[in-house]
Amino acid sequence: MLKNFFKTSIVAAFCFATFSNAQLFRTKDRMDHLEGFDEQKFSYGFYLAGNNFDYKLVLDPKFGMDGQKNLVQTKSAYSFGAGLIGKLRLSDYFDLRIEPGLQFVEREIYFDTQSNDQFAAGTPANQPFAPRVLTDADKLRTVKSTYVDIPLLIEVHGDRWYNSRPYAATGVNWMMNLQSNSKAEDDNQQGIFRTTGSNLAWSAEVGIQFYFSRFKLTPGFRGTFMINNESVADNAETPPYWSSAISSAKTRAFMFVLKFE
């Protein structure tokens, strides 16, 4: 359902921007909308987002791989988010933006790591453990995350063309995961996949700003990529079926954002 909403939002945004105002691209008797809007020192608004979140995994060569076979797989998920926009005009072509928001995410990680029974006698890095038969519940982890996402972006834009203007932006994000379970004493042995609470990422975005008589509408595409490893190691006594198989797990997200200012 979210996947269909994501696609529908993209189509609807462009249809709305193209057809809802007959003055948008007309060259005859054309009206320029919000002519002084971008001259303001400060401006604000809000945005809605359709997202696709996934993990980029680097697997441990011993516990996460069996020869050339990856023992851990992820499944991306479509989700949504919303937030506020604050913009500071720096010059005719540059703006500084801060866009605090919430991103609601649910992903799956599948651990096909039964073959790690071969290390039950222990290794230099892991103590001996008693093998167990992994059930379907043991193999599948549904990871729910609620990110407080605070990107700080530098925006560069071109000149207005009729009632539109292209832009690109890049910057850094601080992302706090409210459902990280980072301080939980239980771990994957009890069914809890733990991740870091405070994270740093970088983002890049492109889009087109459309000017209407009463507001500015901006559809854009953003990629957000986590810099730090989000995986939290299992407890020392936990068998190496889960977090030991992952060297690093970093979020990567692709977003369609629809902004109103």
PDB file of C-alpha atoms in Angstrom:
ATOM      1  CA  MET A   1       0.000   0.000   0.000  1.00  0.00           C
ATOM      2  CA  LEU A   2       2.806   2.430   0.868  1.00  0.00           C
ATOM      3  CA  LYS A   3       4.543   1.512  -2.385  1.00  0.00           C
ATOM      4  CA  ASN A   4       1.458   2.505  -4.360  1.00  0.00           C
ATOM      5  CA  PHE A   5       1.117   5.697  -2.318  1.00  0.00           C
ATOM      6  CA  PHE A   6       4.767   6.503  -3.056  1.00  0.00           C
ATOM      7  CA  LYS A   7       4.233   6.154  -6.817  1.00  0.00           C
ATOM      8  CA  THR A   8       0.913   7.974  -6.755  1.00  0.00           C
ATOM      9  CA  SER A   9       2.433  10.915  -4.874  1.00  0.00           C
ATOM     10  CA  ILE A  10       5.096  11.379  -7.554  1.00  0.00           C
ATOM     11  CA  VAL A  11       2.577  11.344 -10.389  1.00  0.00           C
ATOM     12  CA  ALA A  12       0.125  13.581  -8.553  1.00  0.00           C
ATOM     13  CA  ALA A  13       2.767  16.160  -7.687  1.00  0.00           C
ATOM     14  CA  PHE A  14       3.883  16.627 -11.260  1.00  0.00           C
ATOM     15  CA  CYS A  15       0.339  16.626 -12.607  1.00  0.00           C
ATOM     16  CA  PHE A  16      -0.652  19.209 -10.033  1.00  0.00           C
ATOM     17  CA  ALA A  17       2.381  21.371 -10.767  1.00  0.00           C
ATOM     18  CA  THR A  18       1.825  21.189 -14.512  1.00  0.00           C
ATOM     19  CA  PHE A  19      -1.913  21.506 -14.889  1.00  0.00           C
ATOM     20  CA  SER A  20      -3.436  23.134 -11.814  1.00  0.00           C
ATOM     21  CA  ASN A  21      -2.305  26.625 -12.764  1.00  0.00           C
ATOM     22  CA  ALA A  22      -2.661  27.686 -16.394  1.00  0.00           C
ATOM     23  CA  GLN A  23      -0.189  30.544 -15.887  1.00  0.00           C
ATOM     24  CA  LEU A  24       2.737  28.340 -14.927  1.00  0.00           C
ATOM     25  CA  PHE A  25       4.450  28.029 -18.307  1.00  0.00           C
ATOM     26  CA  ARG A  26       2.427  30.379 -20.495  1.00  0.00           C
ATOM     27  CA  THR A  27       4.486  32.869 -22.472  1.00  0.00           C
ATOM     28  CA  LYS A  28       1.553  35.023 -23.559  1.00  0.00           C
ATOM     29  CA  ASP A  29      -0.108  37.144 -20.882  1.00  0.00           C
ATOM     30  CA  ARG A  30       1.934  35.241 -18.326  1.00  0.00           C
ATOM     31  CA  MET A  31       1.871  36.323 -14.690  1.00  0.00           C
ATOM     32  CA  ASP A  32       4.938  35.898 -12.488  1.00  0.00           C
ATOM     33  CA  HIS A  33       3.853  34.565  -9.109  1.00  0.00           C
ATOM     34  CA  LEU A  34       5.430  35.356  -5.731  1.00  0.00           C
ATOM     35  CA  GLU A  35       7.996  37.634  -7.331  1.00  0.00           C
ATOM     36  CA  GLY A  36       9.450  38.832  -4.025  1.00  0.00           C
ATOM     37  CA  PHE A  37       9.181  35.527  -2.175  1.00  0.00           C
ATOM     38  CA  ASP A  38      12.829  34.509  -2.592  1.00  0.00           C
ATOM     39  CA  GLU A  39      14.065  37.931  -1.480  1.00  0.00           C
ATOM     40  CA  GLN A  40      12.966  37.230   2.106  1.00  0.00           C
ATOM     41  CA  LYS A  41      15.773  36.681   4.599  1.00  0.00           C
ATOM     42  CA  PHE A  42      13.812  33.908   6.316  1.00  0.00           C
ATOM     43  CA  SER A  43      11.025  31.665   5.044  1.00  0.00           C
ATOM     44  CA  TYR A  44       9.354  28.520   6.337  1.00  0.00           C
ATOM     45  CA  GLY A  45       7.023  25.697   5.389  1.00  0.00           C
ATOM     46  CA  PHE A  46       6.474  21.961   5.751  1.00  0.00           C
ATOM     47  CA  TYR A  47       7.050  18.789   3.754  1.00  0.00           C
ATOM     48  CA  LEU A  48       5.678  15.291   3.263  1.00  0.00           C
ATOM     49  CA  ALA A  49       7.880  12.386   2.183  1.00  0.00           C
ATOM     50  CA  GLY A  50       7.526   8.928   0.707  1.00  0.00           C
ATOM     51  CA  ASN A  51      10.633   6.863   1.534  1.00  0.00           C
ATOM     52  CA  ASN A  52      12.409   3.636   0.709  1.00  0.00           C
ATOM     53  CA  PHE A  53      14.776   2.561   3.514  1.00  0.00           C
ATOM     54  CA  ASP A  54      17.280  -0.276   3.420  1.00  0.00           C
ATOM     55  CA  TYR A  55      20.498  -1.353   5.138  1.00  0.00           C
ATOM     56  CA  LYS A  56      23.837  -1.519   3.350  1.00  0.00           C
ATOM     57  CA  LEU A  57      25.490  -4.505   5.001  1.00  0.00           C
ATOM     58  CA  VAL A  58      29.155  -5.437   5.210  1.00  0.00           C
ATOM     59  CA  LEU A  59      29.282  -9.035   6.389  1.00  0.00           C
ATOM     60  CA  ASP A  60      31.856 -10.675   8.606  1.00  0.00           C
ATOM     61  CA  PRO A  61      33.875 -13.048   6.380  1.00  0.00           C
ATOM     62  CA  LYS A  62      33.727 -15.838   8.991  1.00  0.00           C
ATOM     63  CA  PHE A  63      30.231 -15.664  10.506  1.00  0.00           C
ATOM     64  CA  GLY A  64      28.405 -13.773   7.748  1.00  0.00           C
ATOM     65  CA  MET A  65      29.577 -15.685   4.687  1.00  0.00           C
ATOM     66  CA  ASP A  66      29.838 -19.321   3.672  1.00  0.00           C
ATOM     67  CA  GLY A  67      32.332 -19.236   0.843  1.00  0.00           C
ATOM     68  CA  GLN A  68      30.819 -16.813  -1.677  1.00  0.00           C
ATOM     69  CA  LYS A  69      27.320 -17.091  -0.178  1.00  0.00           C
ATOM     70  CA  ASN A  70      25.963 -14.218   1.891  1.00  0.00           C
ATOM     71  CA  LEU A  71      24.292 -15.581   5.011  1.00  0.00           C
ATOM     72  CA  VAL A  72      22.479 -12.336   5.867  1.00  0.00           C
ATOM     73  CA  GLN A  73      19.978 -10.573   3.604  1.00  0.00           C
ATOM     74  CA  THR A  74      17.904  -7.420   4.013  1.00  0.00           C
ATOM     75  CA  LYS A  75      14.538  -6.433   2.602  1.00  0.00           C
ATOM     76  CA  SER A  76      13.861  -2.754   1.990  1.00  0.00           C
ATOM     77  CA  ALA A  77      10.542  -1.169   2.879  1.00  0.00           C
ATOM     78  CA  TYR A  78       8.471   1.803   1.795  1.00  0.00           C
ATOM     79  CA  SER A  79       7.562   4.254   4.517  1.00  0.00           C
ATOM     80  CA  PHE A  80       6.632   7.863   5.065  1.00  0.00           C
ATOM     81  CA  GLY A  81       7.756  10.966   6.894  1.00  0.00           C
ATOM     82  CA  ALA A  82       6.890  14.599   7.519  1.00  0.00           C
ATOM     83  CA  GLY A  83       8.621  17.680   8.834  1.00  0.00           C
ATOM     84  CA  LEU A  84       9.116  21.425   8.894  1.00  0.00           C
ATOM     85  CA  ILE A  85      11.226  23.708   6.709  1.00  0.00           C
ATOM     86  CA  GLY A  86      13.292  26.706   7.785  1.00  0.00           C
ATOM     87  CA  LYS A  87      15.266  28.597   5.154  1.00  0.00           C
ATOM     88  CA  LEU A  88      17.880  31.353   5.446  1.00  0.00           C
ATOM     89  CA  ARG A  89      18.717  33.314   2.282  1.00  0.00           C
ATOM     90  CA  LEU A  90      22.488  33.585   1.832  1.00  0.00           C
ATOM     91  CA  SER A  91      22.662  35.144  -1.650  1.00  0.00           C
ATOM     92  CA  ASP A  92      20.836  35.203  -4.963  1.00  0.00           C
ATOM     93  CA  TYR A  93      21.833  31.598  -5.645  1.00  0.00           C
ATOM     94  CA  PHE A  94      22.453  30.017  -2.242  1.00  0.00           C
ATOM     95  CA  ASP A  95      20.207  29.232   0.735  1.00  0.00           C
ATOM     96  CA  LEU A  96      20.782  27.434   4.052  1.00  0.00           C
ATOM     97  CA  ARG A  97      17.990  25.016   4.972  1.00  0.00           C
ATOM     98  CA  ILE A  98      17.145  23.070   8.109  1.00  0.00           C
ATOM     99  CA  GLU A  99      14.340  20.532   7.805  1.00  0.00           C
ATOM    100  CA  PRO A 100      13.621  18.677  11.073  1.00  0.00           C
ATOM    101  CA  GLY A 101      11.219  15.788  10.647  1.00  0.00           C
ATOM    102  CA  LEU A 102      10.189  12.278  11.607  1.00  0.00           C
ATOM    103  CA  GLN A 103      10.799   9.209   9.429  1.00  0.00           C
ATOM    104  CA  PHE A 104       8.853   6.049  10.248  1.00  0.00           C
ATOM    105  CA  VAL A 105      10.635   2.894   9.061  1.00  0.00           C
ATOM    106  CA  GLU A 106      10.229  -0.880   9.202  1.00  0.00           C
ATOM    107  CA  ARG A 107      12.808  -3.230   7.627  1.00  0.00           C
ATOM    108  CA  GLU A 108      13.565  -6.954   7.673  1.00  0.00           C
ATOM    109  CA  ILE A 109      16.867  -8.784   8.136  1.00  0.00           C
ATOM    110  CA  TYR A 110      17.090 -12.506   7.429  1.00  0.00           C
ATOM    111  CA  PHE A 111      19.841 -14.593   9.076  1.00  0.00           C
ATOM    112  CA  ASP A 112      20.573 -17.889   7.301  1.00  0.00           C
ATOM    113  CA  THR A 113      23.436 -18.605   9.688  1.00  0.00           C
ATOM    114  CA  GLN A 114      22.804 -22.151  10.860  1.00  0.00           C
ATOM    115  CA  SER A 115      26.185 -23.127   9.351  1.00  0.00           C
ATOM    116  CA  ASN A 116      27.926 -21.183  12.146  1.00  0.00           C
ATOM    117  CA  ASP A 117      27.431 -24.298  14.264  1.00  0.00           C
ATOM    118  CA  GLN A 118      30.905 -25.247  12.966  1.00  0.00           C
ATOM    119  CA  PHE A 119      32.419 -22.621  15.303  1.00  0.00           C
ATOM    120  CA  ALA A 120      30.798 -24.080  18.452  1.00  0.00           C
ATOM    121  CA  ALA A 121      34.197 -25.077  19.844  1.00  0.00           C
ATOM    122  CA  GLY A 122      35.169 -21.415  19.950  1.00  0.00           C
ATOM    123  CA  THR A 123      37.487 -19.109  18.026  1.00  0.00           C
ATOM    124  CA  PRO A 124      40.115 -16.577  19.136  1.00  0.00           C
ATOM    125  CA  ALA A 125      37.418 -13.874  18.941  1.00  0.00           C
ATOM    126  CA  ASN A 126      34.425 -15.867  20.269  1.00  0.00           C
ATOM    127  CA  GLN A 127      33.987 -18.172  23.220  1.00  0.00           C
ATOM    128  CA  PRO A 128      32.539 -21.700  22.805  1.00  0.00           C
ATOM    129  CA  PHE A 129      28.759 -21.962  22.605  1.00  0.00           C
ATOM    130  CA  ALA A 130      26.076 -24.626  22.534  1.00  0.00           C
ATOM    131  CA  PRO A 131      24.590 -24.926  19.015  1.00  0.00           C
ATOM    132  CA  ARG A 132      20.858 -24.403  18.654  1.00  0.00           C
ATOM    133  CA  VAL A 133      18.441 -25.108  15.838  1.00  0.00           C
ATOM    134  CA  LEU A 134      17.350 -21.758  14.421  1.00  0.00           C
ATOM    135  CA  THR A 135      13.596 -21.443  14.018  1.00  0.00           C
ATOM    136  CA  ASP A 136      11.901 -19.139  11.512  1.00  0.00           C
ATOM    137  CA  ALA A 137      11.484 -16.628  14.346  1.00  0.00           C
ATOM    138  CA  ASP A 138      15.207 -16.815  15.093  1.00  0.00           C
ATOM    139  CA  LYS A 139      16.138 -16.152  11.467  1.00  0.00           C
ATOM    140  CA  LEU A 140      13.885 -13.164  10.802  1.00  0.00           C
ATOM    141  CA  ARG A 141      14.289  -9.804  12.517  1.00  0.00           C
ATOM    142  CA  THR A 142      11.779  -7.043  11.867  1.00  0.00           C
ATOM    143  CA  VAL A 143      13.565  -3.794  12.690  1.00  0.00           C
ATOM    144  CA  LYS A 144      11.290  -0.855  13.453  1.00  0.00           C
ATOM    145  CA  SER A 145      12.829   2.604  13.562  1.00  0.00           C
ATOM    146  CA  THR A 146      11.526   6.093  14.181  1.00  0.00           C
ATOM    147  CA  TYR A 147      14.175   8.607  13.175  1.00  0.00           C
ATOM    148  CA  VAL A 148      14.221  12.206  14.322  1.00  0.00           C
ATOM    149  CA  ASP A 149      15.906  13.458  11.152  1.00  0.00           C
ATOM    150  CA  ILE A 150      17.535  16.905  11.246  1.00  0.00           C
ATOM    151  CA  PRO A 151      19.289  17.720   7.950  1.00  0.00           C
ATOM    152  CA  LEU A 152      21.290  20.926   7.500  1.00  0.00           C
ATOM    153  CA  LEU A 153      21.554  21.590   3.767  1.00  0.00           C
ATOM    154  CA  ILE A 154      23.191  24.116   1.460  1.00  0.00           C
ATOM    155  CA  GLU A 155      20.907  24.768  -1.523  1.00  0.00           C
ATOM    156  CA  VAL A 156      22.057  26.159  -4.859  1.00  0.00           C
ATOM    157  CA  HIS A 157      19.453  27.146  -7.421  1.00  0.00           C
ATOM    158  CA  GLY A 158      19.284  28.533 -10.932  1.00  0.00           C
ATOM    159  CA  ASP A 159      17.405  31.573 -12.210  1.00  0.00           C
ATOM    160  CA  ARG A 160      13.640  31.456 -12.433  1.00  0.00           C
ATOM    161  CA  TRP A 161      12.240  30.198 -15.724  1.00  0.00           C
ATOM    162  CA  TYR A 162       8.698  31.487 -15.904  1.00  0.00           C
ATOM    163  CA  ASN A 163       7.209  30.204 -12.622  1.00  0.00           C
ATOM    164  CA  SER A 164       9.753  27.486 -11.901  1.00  0.00           C
ATOM    165  CA  ARG A 165      13.333  27.164 -10.724  1.00  0.00           C
ATOM    166  CA  PRO A 166      15.677  24.126 -10.529  1.00  0.00           C
ATOM    167  CA  TYR A 167      17.777  23.468  -7.441  1.00  0.00           C
ATOM    168  CA  ALA A 168      20.237  21.052  -5.887  1.00  0.00           C
ATOM    169  CA  ALA A 169      21.188  20.680  -2.220  1.00  0.00           C
ATOM    170  CA  THR A 170      23.609  18.721  -0.077  1.00  0.00           C
ATOM    171  CA  GLY A 171      24.514  18.573   3.588  1.00  0.00           C
ATOM    172  CA  VAL A 172      24.664  16.495   6.757  1.00  0.00           C
ATOM    173  CA  ASN A 173      21.981  14.915   8.926  1.00  0.00           C
ATOM    174  CA  TRP A 174      21.807  14.083  12.597  1.00  0.00           C
ATOM    175  CA  MET A 175      19.395  11.161  12.946  1.00  0.00           C
ATOM    176  CA  MET A 176      18.238   9.967  16.378  1.00  0.00           C
ATOM    177  CA  ASN A 177      16.551   6.560  16.368  1.00  0.00           C
ATOM    178  CA  LEU A 178      13.835   6.549  19.028  1.00  0.00           C
ATOM    179  CA  GLN A 179      13.410   2.750  18.684  1.00  0.00           C
ATOM    180  CA  SER A 180      17.079   1.769  18.664  1.00  0.00           C
ATOM    181  CA  ASN A 181      17.002  -0.532  21.751  1.00  0.00           C
ATOM    182  CA  SER A 182      20.675   0.419  22.137  1.00  0.00           C
ATOM    183  CA  LYS A 183      20.483   0.279  25.952  1.00  0.00           C
ATOM    184  CA  ALA A 184      18.417  -2.896  26.168  1.00  0.00           C
ATOM    185  CA  GLU A 185      20.025  -5.738  28.122  1.00  0.00           C
ATOM    186  CA  ASP A 186      18.351  -8.357  25.924  1.00  0.00           C
ATOM    187  CA  ASP A 187      19.737  -8.972  22.444  1.00  0.00           C
ATOM    188  CA  ASN A 188      19.070 -11.189  19.417  1.00  0.00           C
ATOM    189  CA  GLN A 189      18.964 -14.301  21.583  1.00  0.00           C
ATOM    190  CA  GLN A 190      15.744 -12.839  22.983  1.00  0.00           C
ATOM    191  CA  GLY A 191      14.599 -11.546  19.585  1.00  0.00           C
ATOM    192  CA  ILE A 192      15.836  -7.923  19.870  1.00  0.00           C
ATOM    193  CA  PHE A 193      18.052  -6.436  17.154  1.00  0.00           C
ATOM    194  CA  ARG A 194      19.851  -3.473  18.717  1.00  0.00           C
ATOM    195  CA  THR A 195      21.022  -0.394  16.814  1.00  0.00           C
ATOM    196  CA  THR A 196      22.684   2.890  17.713  1.00  0.00           C
ATOM    197  CA  GLY A 197      20.527   5.756  18.938  1.00  0.00           C
ATOM    198  CA  SER A 198      22.543   8.737  17.650  1.00  0.00           C
ATOM    199  CA  ASN A 199      23.690   8.705  14.035  1.00  0.00           C
ATOM    200  CA  LEU A 200      25.329  10.916  11.414  1.00  0.00           C
ATOM    201  CA  ALA A 201      24.464  10.858   7.717  1.00  0.00           C
ATOM    202  CA  TRP A 202      24.867  12.916   4.563  1.00  0.00           C
ATOM    203  CA  SER A 203      22.224  13.825   1.999  1.00  0.00           C
ATOM    204  CA  ALA A 204      21.970  15.020  -1.588  1.00  0.00           C
ATOM    205  CA  GLU A 205      18.798  16.345  -3.231  1.00  0.00           C
ATOM    206  CA  VAL A 206      17.558  17.682  -6.578  1.00  0.00           C
ATOM    207  CA  GLY A 207      14.209  19.069  -7.651  1.00  0.00           C
ATOM    208  CA  ILE A 208      12.201  21.906  -9.169  1.00  0.00           C
ATOM    209  CA  GLN A 209      10.461  24.739  -7.339  1.00  0.00           C
ATOM    210  CA  PHE A 210       7.084  25.818  -8.752  1.00  0.00           C
ATOM    211  CA  TYR A 211       5.565  29.207  -7.942  1.00  0.00           C
ATOM    212  CA  PHE A 212       1.820  29.617  -7.602  1.00  0.00           C
ATOM    213  CA  SER A 213      -0.209  32.628  -6.649  1.00  0.00           C
ATOM    214  CA  ARG A 214      -0.327  31.767  -2.930  1.00  0.00           C
ATOM    215  CA  PHE A 215       2.460  29.267  -2.256  1.00  0.00           C
ATOM    216  CA  LYS A 216       5.589  27.565  -3.605  1.00  0.00           C
ATOM    217  CA  LEU A 217       5.450  23.823  -4.316  1.00  0.00           C
ATOM    218  CA  THR A 218       8.692  21.838  -4.500  1.00  0.00           C
ATOM    219  CA  PRO A 219       8.824  18.179  -5.557  1.00  0.00           C
ATOM    220  CA  GLY A 220      12.292  16.739  -5.067  1.00  0.00           C
ATOM    221  CA  PHE A 221      14.297  13.532  -4.740  1.00  0.00           C
ATOM    222  CA  ARG A 222      16.690  13.015  -1.844  1.00  0.00           C
ATOM    223  CA  GLY A 223      19.215  10.327  -1.009  1.00  0.00           C
ATOM    224  CA  THR A 224      20.354   9.928   2.609  1.00  0.00           C
ATOM    225  CA  PHE A 225      23.295   7.709   3.541  1.00  0.00           C
ATOM    226  CA  MET A 226      24.401   6.840   7.056  1.00  0.00           C
ATOM    227  CA  ILE A 227      28.072   7.417   7.872  1.00  0.00           C
ATOM    228  CA  ASN A 228      28.405   5.403  11.078  1.00  0.00           C
ATOM    229  CA  ASN A 229      27.787   1.711  11.735  1.00  0.00           C
ATOM    230  CA  GLU A 230      24.323   1.297  13.311  1.00  0.00           C
ATOM    231  CA  SER A 231      24.700  -2.316  14.423  1.00  0.00           C
ATOM    232  CA  VAL A 232      25.162  -2.915  18.164  1.00  0.00           C
ATOM    233  CA  ALA A 233      26.996  -6.132  19.071  1.00  0.00           C
ATOM    234  CA  ASP A 234      25.154  -8.914  20.868  1.00  0.00           C
ATOM    235  CA  ASN A 235      26.136  -9.837  24.410  1.00  0.00           C
ATOM    236  CA  ALA A 236      29.342 -11.837  24.788  1.00  0.00           C
ATOM    237  CA  GLU A 237      27.541 -15.071  25.699  1.00  0.00           C
ATOM    238  CA  THR A 238      25.201 -14.940  22.665  1.00  0.00           C
ATOM    239  CA  PRO A 239      26.020 -17.422  19.859  1.00  0.00           C
ATOM    240  CA  PRO A 240      27.392 -15.828  16.654  1.00  0.00           C
ATOM    241  CA  TYR A 241      24.246 -16.315  14.606  1.00  0.00           C
ATOM    242  CA  TRP A 242      23.226 -12.653  14.488  1.00  0.00           C
ATOM    243  CA  SER A 243      25.216  -9.464  15.059  1.00  0.00           C
ATOM    244  CA  SER A 244      28.528 -11.336  14.845  1.00  0.00           C
ATOM    245  CA  ALA A 245      27.659 -12.014  11.191  1.00  0.00           C
ATOM    246  CA  ILE A 246      27.492  -8.267  10.441  1.00  0.00           C
ATOM    247  CA  SER A 247      30.585  -6.069  10.349  1.00  0.00           C
ATOM    248  CA  SER A 248      28.547  -2.941   9.661  1.00  0.00           C
ATOM    249  CA  ALA A 249      24.970  -1.967   8.875  1.00  0.00           C
ATOM    250  CA  LYS A 250      24.354   1.514   7.486  1.00  0.00           C
ATOM    251  CA  THR A 251      21.017   2.973   6.486  1.00  0.00           C
ATOM    252  CA  ARG A 252      20.509   4.181   2.940  1.00  0.00           C
ATOM    253  CA  ALA A 253      17.269   5.910   2.057  1.00  0.00           C
ATOM    254  CA  PHE A 254      15.737   7.332  -1.103  1.00  0.00           C
ATOM    255  CA  MET A 255      12.967   9.856  -0.627  1.00  0.00           C
ATOM    256  CA  PHE A 256      10.416  11.699  -2.707  1.00  0.00           C
ATOM    257  CA  VAL A 257       9.694  14.928  -0.866  1.00  0.00           C
ATOM    258  CA  LEU A 258       6.839  17.333  -1.500  1.00  0.00           C
ATOM    259  CA  LYS A 259       7.408  20.748   0.056  1.00  0.00           C
ATOM    260  CA  PHE A 260       4.990  23.601   0.669  1.00  0.00           C
ATOM    261  CA  GLU A 261       6.255  27.104   1.450  1.00  0.00           C
TER     262      GLU A 261
END
